[in-house]
CSV table of C-alpha atoms in Angstrom, one decimal:
chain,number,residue,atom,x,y,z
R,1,UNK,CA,-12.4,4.7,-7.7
R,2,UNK,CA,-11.6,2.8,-4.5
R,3,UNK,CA,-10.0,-0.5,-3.9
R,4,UNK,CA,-13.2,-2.0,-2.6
R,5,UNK,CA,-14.9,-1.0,-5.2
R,6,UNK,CA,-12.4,-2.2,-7.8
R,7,UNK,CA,-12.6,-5.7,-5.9
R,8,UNK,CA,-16.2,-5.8,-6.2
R,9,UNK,CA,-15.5,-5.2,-9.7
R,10,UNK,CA,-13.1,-7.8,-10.2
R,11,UNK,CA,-11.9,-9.7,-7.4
R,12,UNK,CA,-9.4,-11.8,-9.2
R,13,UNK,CA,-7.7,-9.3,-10.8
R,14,UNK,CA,-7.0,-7.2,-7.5
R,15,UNK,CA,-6.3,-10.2,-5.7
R,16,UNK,CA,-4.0,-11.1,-8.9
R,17,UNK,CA,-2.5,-7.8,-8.6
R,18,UNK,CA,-1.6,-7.9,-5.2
R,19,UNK,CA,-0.5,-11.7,-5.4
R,20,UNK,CA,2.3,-10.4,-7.7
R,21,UNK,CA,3.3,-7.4,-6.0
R,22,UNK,CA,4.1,-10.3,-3.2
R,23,UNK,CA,6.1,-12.5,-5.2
R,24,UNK,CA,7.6,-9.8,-7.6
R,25,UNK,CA,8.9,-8.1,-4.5
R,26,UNK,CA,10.1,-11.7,-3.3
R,27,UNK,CA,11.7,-12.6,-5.9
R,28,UNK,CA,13.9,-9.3,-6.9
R,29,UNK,CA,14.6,-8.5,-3.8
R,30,UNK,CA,15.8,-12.0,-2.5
R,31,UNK,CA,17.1,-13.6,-5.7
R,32,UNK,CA,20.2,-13.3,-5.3
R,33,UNK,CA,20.3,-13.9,-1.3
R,34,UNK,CA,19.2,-16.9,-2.5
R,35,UNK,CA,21.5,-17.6,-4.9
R,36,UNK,CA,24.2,-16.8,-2.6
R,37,UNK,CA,22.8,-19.0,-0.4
R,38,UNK,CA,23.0,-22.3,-3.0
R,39,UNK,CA,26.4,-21.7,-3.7
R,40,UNK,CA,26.5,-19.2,-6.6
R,41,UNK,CA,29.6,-16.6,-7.4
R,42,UNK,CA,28.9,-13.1,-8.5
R,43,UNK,CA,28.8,-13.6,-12.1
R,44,UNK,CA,26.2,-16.7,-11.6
R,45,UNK,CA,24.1,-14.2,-9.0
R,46,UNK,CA,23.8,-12.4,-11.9
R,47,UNK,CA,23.0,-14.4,-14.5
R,48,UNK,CA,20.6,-16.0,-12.2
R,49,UNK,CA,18.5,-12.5,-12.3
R,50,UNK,CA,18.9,-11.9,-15.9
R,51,UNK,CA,17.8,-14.9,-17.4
R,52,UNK,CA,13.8,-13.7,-16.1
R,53,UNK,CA,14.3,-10.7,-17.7
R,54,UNK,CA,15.4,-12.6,-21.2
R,55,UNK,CA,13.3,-15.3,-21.3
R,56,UNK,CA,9.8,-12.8,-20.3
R,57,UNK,CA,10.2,-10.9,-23.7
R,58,UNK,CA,10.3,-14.2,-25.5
R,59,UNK,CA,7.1,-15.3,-23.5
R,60,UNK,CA,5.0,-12.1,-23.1
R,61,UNK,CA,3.9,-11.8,-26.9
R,62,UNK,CA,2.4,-15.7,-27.0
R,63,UNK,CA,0.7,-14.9,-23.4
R,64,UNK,CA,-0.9,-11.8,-24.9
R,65,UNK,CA,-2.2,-13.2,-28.0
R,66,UNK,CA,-3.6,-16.4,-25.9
R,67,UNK,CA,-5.5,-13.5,-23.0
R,68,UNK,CA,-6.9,-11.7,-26.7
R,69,UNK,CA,-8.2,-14.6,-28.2
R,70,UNK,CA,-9.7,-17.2,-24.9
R,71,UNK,CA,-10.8,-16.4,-21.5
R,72,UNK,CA,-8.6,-14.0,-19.9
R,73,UNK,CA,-9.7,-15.3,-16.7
R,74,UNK,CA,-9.1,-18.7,-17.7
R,75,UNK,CA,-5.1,-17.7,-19.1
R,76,UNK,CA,-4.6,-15.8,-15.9
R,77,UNK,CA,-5.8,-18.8,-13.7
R,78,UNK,CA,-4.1,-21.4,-15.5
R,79,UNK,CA,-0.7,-19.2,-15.9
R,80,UNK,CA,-0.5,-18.3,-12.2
R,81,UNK,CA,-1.1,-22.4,-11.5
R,82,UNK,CA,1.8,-23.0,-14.2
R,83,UNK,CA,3.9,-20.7,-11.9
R,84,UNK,CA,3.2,-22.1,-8.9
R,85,UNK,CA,4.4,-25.6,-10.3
R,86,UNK,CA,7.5,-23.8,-11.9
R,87,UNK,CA,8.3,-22.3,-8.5
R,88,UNK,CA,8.5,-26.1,-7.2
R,89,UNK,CA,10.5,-27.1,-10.3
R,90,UNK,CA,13.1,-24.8,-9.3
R,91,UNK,CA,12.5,-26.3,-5.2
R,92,UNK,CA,13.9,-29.7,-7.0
R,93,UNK,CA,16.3,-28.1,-9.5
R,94,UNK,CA,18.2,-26.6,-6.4
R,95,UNK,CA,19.4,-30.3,-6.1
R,96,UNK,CA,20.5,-30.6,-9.5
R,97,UNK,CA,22.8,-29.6,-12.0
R,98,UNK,CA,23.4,-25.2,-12.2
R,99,UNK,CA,22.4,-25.9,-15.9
R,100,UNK,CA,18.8,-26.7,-14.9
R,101,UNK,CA,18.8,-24.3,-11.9
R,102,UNK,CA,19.0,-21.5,-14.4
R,103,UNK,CA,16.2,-22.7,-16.4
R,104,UNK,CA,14.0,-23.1,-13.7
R,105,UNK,CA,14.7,-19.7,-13.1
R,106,UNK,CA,14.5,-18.7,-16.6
R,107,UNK,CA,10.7,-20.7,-17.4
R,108,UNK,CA,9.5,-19.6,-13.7
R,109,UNK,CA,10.7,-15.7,-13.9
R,110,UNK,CA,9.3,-15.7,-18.3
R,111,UNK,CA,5.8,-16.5,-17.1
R,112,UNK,CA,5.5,-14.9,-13.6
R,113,UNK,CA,6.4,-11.2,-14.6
R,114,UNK,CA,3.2,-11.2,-16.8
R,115,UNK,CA,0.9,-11.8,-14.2
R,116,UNK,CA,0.6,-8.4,-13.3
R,117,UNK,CA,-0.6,-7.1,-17.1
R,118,UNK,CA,-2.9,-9.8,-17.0
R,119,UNK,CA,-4.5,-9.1,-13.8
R,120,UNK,CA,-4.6,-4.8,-15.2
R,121,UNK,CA,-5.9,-6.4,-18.7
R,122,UNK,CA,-8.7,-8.7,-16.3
R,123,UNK,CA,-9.6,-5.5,-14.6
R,124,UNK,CA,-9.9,-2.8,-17.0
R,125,UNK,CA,-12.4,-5.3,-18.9
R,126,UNK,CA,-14.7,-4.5,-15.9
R,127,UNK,CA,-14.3,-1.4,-15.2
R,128,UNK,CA,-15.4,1.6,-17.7
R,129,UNK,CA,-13.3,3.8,-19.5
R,130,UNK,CA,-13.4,7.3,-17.7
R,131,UNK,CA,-12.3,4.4,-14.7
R,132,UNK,CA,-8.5,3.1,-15.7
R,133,UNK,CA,-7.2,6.2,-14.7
R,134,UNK,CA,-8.1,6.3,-11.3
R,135,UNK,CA,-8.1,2.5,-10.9
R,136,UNK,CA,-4.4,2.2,-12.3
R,137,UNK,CA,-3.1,4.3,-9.8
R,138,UNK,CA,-5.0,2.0,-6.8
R,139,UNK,CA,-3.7,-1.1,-8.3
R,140,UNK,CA,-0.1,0.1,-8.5
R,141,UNK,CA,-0.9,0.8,-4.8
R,142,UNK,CA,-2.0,-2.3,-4.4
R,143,UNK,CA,0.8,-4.1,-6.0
R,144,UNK,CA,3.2,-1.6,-3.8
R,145,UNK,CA,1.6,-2.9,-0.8
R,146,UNK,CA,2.3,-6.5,-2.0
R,147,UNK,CA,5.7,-5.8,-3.0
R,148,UNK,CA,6.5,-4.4,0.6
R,149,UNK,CA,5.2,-7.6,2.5
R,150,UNK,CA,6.3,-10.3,0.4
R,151,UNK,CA,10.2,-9.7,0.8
R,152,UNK,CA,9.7,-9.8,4.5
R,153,UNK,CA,7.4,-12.7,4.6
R,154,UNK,CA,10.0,-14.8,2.4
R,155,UNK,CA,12.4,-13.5,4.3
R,156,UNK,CA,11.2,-14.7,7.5
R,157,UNK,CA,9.9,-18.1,6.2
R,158,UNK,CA,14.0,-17.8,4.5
R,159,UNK,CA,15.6,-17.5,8.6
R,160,UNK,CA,13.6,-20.1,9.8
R,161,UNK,CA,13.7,-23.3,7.1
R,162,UNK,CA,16.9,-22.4,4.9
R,163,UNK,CA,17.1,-20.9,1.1
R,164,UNK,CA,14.2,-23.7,0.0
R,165,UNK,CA,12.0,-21.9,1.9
R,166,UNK,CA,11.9,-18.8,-1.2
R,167,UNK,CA,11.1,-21.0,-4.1
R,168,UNK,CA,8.5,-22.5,-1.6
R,169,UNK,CA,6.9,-19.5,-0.4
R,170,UNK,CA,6.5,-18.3,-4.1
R,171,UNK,CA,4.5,-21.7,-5.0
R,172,UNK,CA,2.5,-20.9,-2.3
R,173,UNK,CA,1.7,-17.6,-3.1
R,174,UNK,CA,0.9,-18.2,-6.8
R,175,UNK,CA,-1.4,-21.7,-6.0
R,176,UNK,CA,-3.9,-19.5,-3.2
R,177,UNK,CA,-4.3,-17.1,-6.3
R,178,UNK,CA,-4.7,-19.9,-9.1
R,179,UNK,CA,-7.3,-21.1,-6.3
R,180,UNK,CA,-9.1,-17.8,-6.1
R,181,UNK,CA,-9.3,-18.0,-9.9
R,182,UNK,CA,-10.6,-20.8,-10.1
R,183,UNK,CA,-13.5,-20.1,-7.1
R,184,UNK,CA,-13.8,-17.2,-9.1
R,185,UNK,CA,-15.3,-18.8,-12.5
R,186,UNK,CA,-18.2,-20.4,-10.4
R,187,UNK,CA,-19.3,-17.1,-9.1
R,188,UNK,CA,-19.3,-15.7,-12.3
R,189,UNK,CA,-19.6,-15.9,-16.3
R,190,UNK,CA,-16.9,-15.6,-18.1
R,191,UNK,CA,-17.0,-12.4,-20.5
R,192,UNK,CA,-17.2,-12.8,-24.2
R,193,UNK,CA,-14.2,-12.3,-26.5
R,194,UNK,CA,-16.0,-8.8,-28.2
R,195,UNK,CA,-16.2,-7.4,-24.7
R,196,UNK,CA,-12.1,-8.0,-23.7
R,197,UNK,CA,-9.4,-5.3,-23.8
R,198,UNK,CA,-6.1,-5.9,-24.9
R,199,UNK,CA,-3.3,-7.5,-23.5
R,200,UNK,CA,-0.2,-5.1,-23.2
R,201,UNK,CA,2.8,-6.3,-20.7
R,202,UNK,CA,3.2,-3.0,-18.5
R,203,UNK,CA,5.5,-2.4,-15.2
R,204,UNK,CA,3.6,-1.0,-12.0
R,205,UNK,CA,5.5,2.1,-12.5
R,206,UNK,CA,4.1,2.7,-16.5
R,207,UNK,CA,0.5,1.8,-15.5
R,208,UNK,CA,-1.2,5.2,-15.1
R,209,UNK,CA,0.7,6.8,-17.9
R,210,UNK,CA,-0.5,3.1,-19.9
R,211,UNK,CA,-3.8,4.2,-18.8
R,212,UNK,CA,-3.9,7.7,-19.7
R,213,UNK,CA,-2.8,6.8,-23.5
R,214,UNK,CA,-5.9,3.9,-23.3
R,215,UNK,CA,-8.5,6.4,-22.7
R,216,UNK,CA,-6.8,9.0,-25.0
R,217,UNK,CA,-6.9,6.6,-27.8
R,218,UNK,CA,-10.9,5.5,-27.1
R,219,UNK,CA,-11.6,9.3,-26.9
R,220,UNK,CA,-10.0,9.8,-30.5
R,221,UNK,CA,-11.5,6.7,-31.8
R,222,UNK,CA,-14.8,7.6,-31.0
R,223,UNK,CA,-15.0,11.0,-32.4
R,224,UNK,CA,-16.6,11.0,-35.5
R,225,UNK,CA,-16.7,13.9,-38.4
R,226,UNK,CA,-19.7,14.9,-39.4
R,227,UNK,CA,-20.4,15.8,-43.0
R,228,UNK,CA,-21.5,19.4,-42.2
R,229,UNK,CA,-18.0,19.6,-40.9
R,230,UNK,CA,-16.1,20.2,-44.0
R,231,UNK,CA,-14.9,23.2,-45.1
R,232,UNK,CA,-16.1,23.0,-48.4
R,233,UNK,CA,-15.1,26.0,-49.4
R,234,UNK,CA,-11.2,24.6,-50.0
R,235,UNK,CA,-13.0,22.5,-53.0
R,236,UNK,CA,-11.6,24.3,-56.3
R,237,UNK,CA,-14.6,25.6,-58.3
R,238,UNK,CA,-14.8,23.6,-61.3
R,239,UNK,CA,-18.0,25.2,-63.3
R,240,UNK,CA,-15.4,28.1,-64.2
């Protein structure tokens, strides 16, 4: 499977894909240059880059059951629009108190780490099942390529405006693909509820072996025993 043709598939969830791979790589890799850069001691650095990590296993089960049960397009959409205002919120919460910094932080890290899963989850639902395989291993390539530009871009926009200018680049990022997704529903019908996957939150670096176990499982589930399959010569011989 090739990248074009897994964008011709489904556009938003490559462009989703690589979207996070940008600000994921921002974010990790600049956090706590950032943090430095407001004023923050080691221990606050820290705590500044945990507090994502915390509050996204709190968040990931409600986004998962909300992707199974509406639109996935439409939760993916309206998500990434939510991050891009959370990304401002933390713009403004850099003039405030460290209390609300961190959870600013918290809220914008909880809900942008699942992006990726939901733009795999948008994308396997168009895509068949002897596909995921294959396609996995483009879109961590994808994401990789997105996780290798965005630190430098943030970090260039960074030198020449000053530490606001990560929070802002991140806003930015998230609102062109909330845009996309939103060009996106009026180029196509949405798909029905019976035709989606399921949500499961996945790293870049789990995503072909995620894959492998998805088509393992539909291969298993749809092997079926026929009745002149059993040995029915084990059956004890009751007319004795």
């Amino acid at each position: 499977v090739s990248v074009m043709e897994l964008f011709r598939a489904s556009p938003l969830g490559l462009i989703g894909c690589f979207g996070s791979g940008l600000a994921q790589g921002a974010f990790f890799s600049l956090a706590a240059v950032y943090a430095t850069l407001i004023g923050y001691n080691v221990a606050s650095t820290a705590l500044f880059l945990a507090l994502p990590l915390f509050c996204v296993i709190l968040v990931q089960f409600p986004i998962g059951a909300l992707s199974d049960r509406f639109d996935r397009r439409v939760v993916l959409t309206a998500l990434t629009l939510v991050v891009a205002g959370m990304a401002l919120a933390n713009v403004f919460a850099s003039f405030g108190p460290v209390l609300f910094q961190l959870i600013a932080v918290a809220v914008f890290g909880g809900l942008m780490i699942p992006l990726y899963s939901l733009s795999i989850a948008h994308m396997n639902d168009y895509i068949a099942t002897d596909q995921m395989l294959g396609a996995s291993s483009k879109m961590v390539l994808v994401y990789g390529v997105g996780s290798a530009i965005g630190p430098l871009m943030v970090g260039g926009v960074m030198h020449g405006v000053g530490e606001l200018g990560f929070f802002w680049c991140l806003s930015v990022v998230h609102l062109i693909v909330g845009l996309f997704g939103l060009y996106r529903m009026t180029r196509r019908d949405s798909m029905s509820l019976e035709e989606q996957g399921g949500f499961v939150l996945v790293a870049p670096r789990a995503t072909p072996i995620a894959a492998g176990v998805a088509m393992q499982m539909v291969e298993e589930s749809s092997e079926i025993v026929e009745p002149e399959e059993i040995d029915v010569g084990l059956q004890p011989d009751l007319s004795e």
